PDB file of C-alpha atoms in Angstrom:
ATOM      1  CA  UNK A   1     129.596 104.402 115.070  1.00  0.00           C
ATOM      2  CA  UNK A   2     128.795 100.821 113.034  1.00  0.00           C
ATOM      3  CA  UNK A   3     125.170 101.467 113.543  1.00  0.00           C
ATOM      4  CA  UNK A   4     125.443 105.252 112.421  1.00  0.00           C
ATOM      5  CA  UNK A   5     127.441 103.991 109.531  1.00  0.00           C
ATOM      6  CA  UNK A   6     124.775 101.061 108.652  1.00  0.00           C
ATOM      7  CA  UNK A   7     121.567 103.151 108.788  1.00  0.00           C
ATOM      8  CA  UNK A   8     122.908 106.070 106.279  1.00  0.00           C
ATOM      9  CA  UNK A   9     124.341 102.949 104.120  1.00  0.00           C
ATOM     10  CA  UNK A  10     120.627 101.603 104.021  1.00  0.00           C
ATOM     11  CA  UNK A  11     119.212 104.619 103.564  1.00  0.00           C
ATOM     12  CA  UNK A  12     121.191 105.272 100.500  1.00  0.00           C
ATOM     13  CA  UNK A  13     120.657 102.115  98.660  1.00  0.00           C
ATOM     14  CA  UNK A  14     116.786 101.364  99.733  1.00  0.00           C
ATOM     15  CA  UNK A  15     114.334 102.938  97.034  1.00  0.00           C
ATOM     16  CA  UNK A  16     111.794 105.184  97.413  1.00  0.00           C
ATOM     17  CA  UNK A  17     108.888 103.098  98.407  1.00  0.00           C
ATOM     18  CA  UNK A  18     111.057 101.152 100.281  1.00  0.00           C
ATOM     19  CA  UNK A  19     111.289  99.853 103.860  1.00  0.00           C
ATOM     20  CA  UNK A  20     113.966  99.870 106.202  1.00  0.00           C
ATOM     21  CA  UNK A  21     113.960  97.622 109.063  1.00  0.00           C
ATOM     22  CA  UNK A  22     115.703  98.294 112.494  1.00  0.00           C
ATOM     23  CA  UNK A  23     115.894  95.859 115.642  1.00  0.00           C
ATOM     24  CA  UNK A  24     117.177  97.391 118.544  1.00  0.00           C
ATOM     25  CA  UNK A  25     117.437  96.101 122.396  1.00  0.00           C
ATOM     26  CA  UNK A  26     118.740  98.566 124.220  1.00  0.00           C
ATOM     27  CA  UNK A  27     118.093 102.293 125.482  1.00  0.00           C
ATOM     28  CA  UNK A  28     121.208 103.765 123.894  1.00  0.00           C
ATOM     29  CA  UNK A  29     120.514 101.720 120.267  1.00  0.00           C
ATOM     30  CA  UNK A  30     117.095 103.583 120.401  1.00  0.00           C
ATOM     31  CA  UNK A  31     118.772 106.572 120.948  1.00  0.00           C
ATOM     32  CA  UNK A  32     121.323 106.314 117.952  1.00  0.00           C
ATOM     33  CA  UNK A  33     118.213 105.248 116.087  1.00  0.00           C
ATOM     34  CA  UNK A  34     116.009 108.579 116.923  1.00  0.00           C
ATOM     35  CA  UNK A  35     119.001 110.701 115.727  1.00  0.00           C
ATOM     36  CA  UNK A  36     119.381 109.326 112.569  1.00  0.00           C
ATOM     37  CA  UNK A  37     115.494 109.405 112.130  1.00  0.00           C
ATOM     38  CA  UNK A  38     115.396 112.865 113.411  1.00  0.00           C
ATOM     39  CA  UNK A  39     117.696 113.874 110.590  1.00  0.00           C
ATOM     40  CA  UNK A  40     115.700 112.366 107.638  1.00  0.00           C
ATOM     41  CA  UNK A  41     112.450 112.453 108.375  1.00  0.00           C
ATOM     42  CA  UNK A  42     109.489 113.308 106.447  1.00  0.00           C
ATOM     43  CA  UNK A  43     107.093 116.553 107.223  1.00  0.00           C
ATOM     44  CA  UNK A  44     103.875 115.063 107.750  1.00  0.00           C
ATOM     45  CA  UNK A  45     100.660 116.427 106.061  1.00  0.00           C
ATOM     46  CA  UNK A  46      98.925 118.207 109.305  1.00  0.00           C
ATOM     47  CA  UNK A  47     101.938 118.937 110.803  1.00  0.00           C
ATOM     48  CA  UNK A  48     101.316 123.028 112.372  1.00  0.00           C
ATOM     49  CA  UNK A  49     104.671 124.513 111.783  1.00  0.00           C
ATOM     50  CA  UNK A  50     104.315 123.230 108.200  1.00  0.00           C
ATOM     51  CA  UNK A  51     100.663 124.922 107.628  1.00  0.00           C
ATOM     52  CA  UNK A  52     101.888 128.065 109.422  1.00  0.00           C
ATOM     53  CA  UNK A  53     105.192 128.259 107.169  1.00  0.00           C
ATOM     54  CA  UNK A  54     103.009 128.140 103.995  1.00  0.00           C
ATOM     55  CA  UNK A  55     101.169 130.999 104.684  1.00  0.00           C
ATOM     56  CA  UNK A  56     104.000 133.470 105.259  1.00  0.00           C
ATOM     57  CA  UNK A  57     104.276 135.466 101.938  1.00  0.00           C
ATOM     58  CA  UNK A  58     108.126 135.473 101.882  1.00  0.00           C
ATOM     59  CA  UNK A  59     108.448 131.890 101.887  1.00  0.00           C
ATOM     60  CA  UNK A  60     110.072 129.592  99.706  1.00  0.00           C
ATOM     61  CA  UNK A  61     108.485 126.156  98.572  1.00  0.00           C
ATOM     62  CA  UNK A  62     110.458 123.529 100.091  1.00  0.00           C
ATOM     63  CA  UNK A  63     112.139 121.219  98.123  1.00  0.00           C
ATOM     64  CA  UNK A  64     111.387 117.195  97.772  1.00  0.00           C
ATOM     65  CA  UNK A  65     114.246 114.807  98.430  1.00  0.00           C
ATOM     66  CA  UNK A  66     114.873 111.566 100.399  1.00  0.00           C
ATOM     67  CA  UNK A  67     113.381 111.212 103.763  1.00  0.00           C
ATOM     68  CA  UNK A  68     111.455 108.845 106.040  1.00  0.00           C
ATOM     69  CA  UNK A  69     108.429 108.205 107.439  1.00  0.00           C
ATOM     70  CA  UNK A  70     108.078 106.004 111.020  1.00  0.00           C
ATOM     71  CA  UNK A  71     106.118 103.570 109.746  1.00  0.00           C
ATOM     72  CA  UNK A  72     105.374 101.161 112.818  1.00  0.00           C
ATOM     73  CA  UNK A  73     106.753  99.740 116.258  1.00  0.00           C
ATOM     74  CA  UNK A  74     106.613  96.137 116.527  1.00  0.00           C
ATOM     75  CA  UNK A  75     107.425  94.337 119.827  1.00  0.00           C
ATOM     76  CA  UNK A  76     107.362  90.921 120.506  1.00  0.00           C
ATOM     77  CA  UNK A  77     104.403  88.868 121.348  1.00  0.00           C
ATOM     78  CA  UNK A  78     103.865  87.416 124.647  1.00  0.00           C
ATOM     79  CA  UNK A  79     104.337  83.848 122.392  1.00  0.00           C
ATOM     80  CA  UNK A  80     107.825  85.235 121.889  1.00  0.00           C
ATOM     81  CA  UNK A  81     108.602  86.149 125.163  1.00  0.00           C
ATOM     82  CA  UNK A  82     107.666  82.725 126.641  1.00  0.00           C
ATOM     83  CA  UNK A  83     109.896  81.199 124.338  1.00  0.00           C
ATOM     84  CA  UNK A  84     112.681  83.480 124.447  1.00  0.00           C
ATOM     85  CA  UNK A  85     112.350  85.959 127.605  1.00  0.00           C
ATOM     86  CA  UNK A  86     115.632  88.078 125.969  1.00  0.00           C
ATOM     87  CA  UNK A  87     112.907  89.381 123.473  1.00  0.00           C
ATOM     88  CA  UNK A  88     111.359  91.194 125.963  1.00  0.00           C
ATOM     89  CA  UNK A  89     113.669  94.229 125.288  1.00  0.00           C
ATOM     90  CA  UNK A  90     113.365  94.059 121.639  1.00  0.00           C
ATOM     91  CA  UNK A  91     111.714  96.612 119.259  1.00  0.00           C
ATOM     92  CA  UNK A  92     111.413  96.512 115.467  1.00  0.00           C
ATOM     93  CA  UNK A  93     111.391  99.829 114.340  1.00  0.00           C
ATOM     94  CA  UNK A  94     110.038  99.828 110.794  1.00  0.00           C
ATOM     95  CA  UNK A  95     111.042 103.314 108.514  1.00  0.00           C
ATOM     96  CA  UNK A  96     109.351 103.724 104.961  1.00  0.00           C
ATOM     97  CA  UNK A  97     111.508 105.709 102.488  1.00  0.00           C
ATOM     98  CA  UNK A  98     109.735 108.810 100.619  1.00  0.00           C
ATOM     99  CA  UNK A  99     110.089 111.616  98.493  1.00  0.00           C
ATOM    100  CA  UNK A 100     109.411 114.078 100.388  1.00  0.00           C
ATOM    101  CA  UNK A 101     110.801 117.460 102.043  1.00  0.00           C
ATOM    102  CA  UNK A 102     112.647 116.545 105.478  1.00  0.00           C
ATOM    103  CA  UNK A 103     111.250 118.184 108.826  1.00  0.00           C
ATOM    104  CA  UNK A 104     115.002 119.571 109.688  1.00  0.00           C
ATOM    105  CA  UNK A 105     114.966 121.620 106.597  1.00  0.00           C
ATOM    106  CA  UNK A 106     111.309 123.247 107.792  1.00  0.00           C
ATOM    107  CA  UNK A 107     112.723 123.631 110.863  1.00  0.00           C
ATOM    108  CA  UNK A 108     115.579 125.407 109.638  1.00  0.00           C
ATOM    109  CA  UNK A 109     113.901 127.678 107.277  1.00  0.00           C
ATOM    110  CA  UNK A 110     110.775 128.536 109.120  1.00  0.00           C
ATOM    111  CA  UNK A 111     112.886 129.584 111.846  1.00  0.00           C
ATOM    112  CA  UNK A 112     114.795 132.057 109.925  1.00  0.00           C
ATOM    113  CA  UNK A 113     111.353 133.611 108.898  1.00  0.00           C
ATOM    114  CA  UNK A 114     111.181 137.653 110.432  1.00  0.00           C
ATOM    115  CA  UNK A 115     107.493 136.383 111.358  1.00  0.00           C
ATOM    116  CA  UNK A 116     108.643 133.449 113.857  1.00  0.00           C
ATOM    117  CA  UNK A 117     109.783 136.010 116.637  1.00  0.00           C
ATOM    118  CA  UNK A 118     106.198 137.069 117.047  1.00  0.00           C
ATOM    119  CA  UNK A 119     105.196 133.230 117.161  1.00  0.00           C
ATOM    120  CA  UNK A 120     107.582 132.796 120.099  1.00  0.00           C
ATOM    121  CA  UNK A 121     106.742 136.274 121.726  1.00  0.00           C
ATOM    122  CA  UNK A 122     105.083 135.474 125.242  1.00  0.00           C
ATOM    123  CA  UNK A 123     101.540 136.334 126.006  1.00  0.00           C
ATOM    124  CA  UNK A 124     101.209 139.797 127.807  1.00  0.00           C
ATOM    125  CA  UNK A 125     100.489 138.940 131.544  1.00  0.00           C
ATOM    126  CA  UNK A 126      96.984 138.995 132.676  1.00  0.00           C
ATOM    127  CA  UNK A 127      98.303 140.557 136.184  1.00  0.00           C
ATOM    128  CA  UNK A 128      97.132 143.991 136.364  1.00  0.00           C
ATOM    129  CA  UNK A 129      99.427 146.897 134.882  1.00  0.00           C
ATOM    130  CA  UNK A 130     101.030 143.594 133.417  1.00  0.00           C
ATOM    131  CA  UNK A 131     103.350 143.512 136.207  1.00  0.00           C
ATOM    132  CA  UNK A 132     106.056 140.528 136.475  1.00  0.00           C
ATOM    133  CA  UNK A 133     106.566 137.925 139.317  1.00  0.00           C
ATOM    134  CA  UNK A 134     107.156 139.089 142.503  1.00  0.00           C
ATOM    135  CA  UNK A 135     109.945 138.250 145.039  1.00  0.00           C
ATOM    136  CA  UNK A 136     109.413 136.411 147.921  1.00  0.00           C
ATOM    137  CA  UNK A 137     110.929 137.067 150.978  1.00  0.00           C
ATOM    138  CA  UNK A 138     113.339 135.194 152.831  1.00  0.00           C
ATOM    139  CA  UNK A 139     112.854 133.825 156.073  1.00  0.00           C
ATOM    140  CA  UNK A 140     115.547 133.613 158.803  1.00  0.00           C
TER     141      UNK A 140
END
């Protein structure tokens, strides 16, 4: 809960522009750490679901606001593990803060869309008379 409570406490005071770095070691740290990221980040230019939602005539334009963009992965060097085999675990996770509308709220939006049932609808089967799977039978 510290580390939930530190990364929406840095992402409040850093700046747009601004970098936030993030060490973690272990498997459930990187976990905590995708949530978090999950819930702010950015919508990237070429991202489909984006291009797809802006050419739906009923949508709205999605609104600007805090969010973040991964900016790199560092792990240690093979230098730094010699000296200090612990570092082996360790990743620096490197977030740059923008202005910019959040994927979550796409998400949320586009999926509320009448047109994203018939994105999801599955592809008529190419059996013929489009007939389903068929049962096998059991052996005794």
């Amino acid at each position: 809960e510290e580390m939930r409570k530190g990364m929406r406490a840095a992402f409040k005071l850093v700046g747009e522009g601004g970098r936030i770095g993030m060490i973690t070691w272990k498997f459930s740290e990187r976990k905590i750490l995708d949530e978090f990221f999950n819930s702010v980040e950015a919508v990237r230019d070429q991202e489909p679901l984006l291009e797809w939602y802006q050419q739906q005539p009923d949508a709205p334009p999605l609104p600007n606001g805090p969010s973040m963009e991964n900016d790199e992965l560092v792990r240690p060097s093979e230098r730094e593990v010699q000296k200090n085999s612990r570092s082996r675990q360790a990743l620096l996770h490197v977030m740059h803060k923008r202005n910019l509308p959040r994927l979550a709220h796409l998400e949320k939006r586009a999926y509320a869309l009448p047109g994203w049932a018939e994105v999801l609808a599955p592809v008529s089967s190419a059996k013929k008379g489009g007939e389903g799977p068929t049962k096998k039978a059991k052996r005794n």
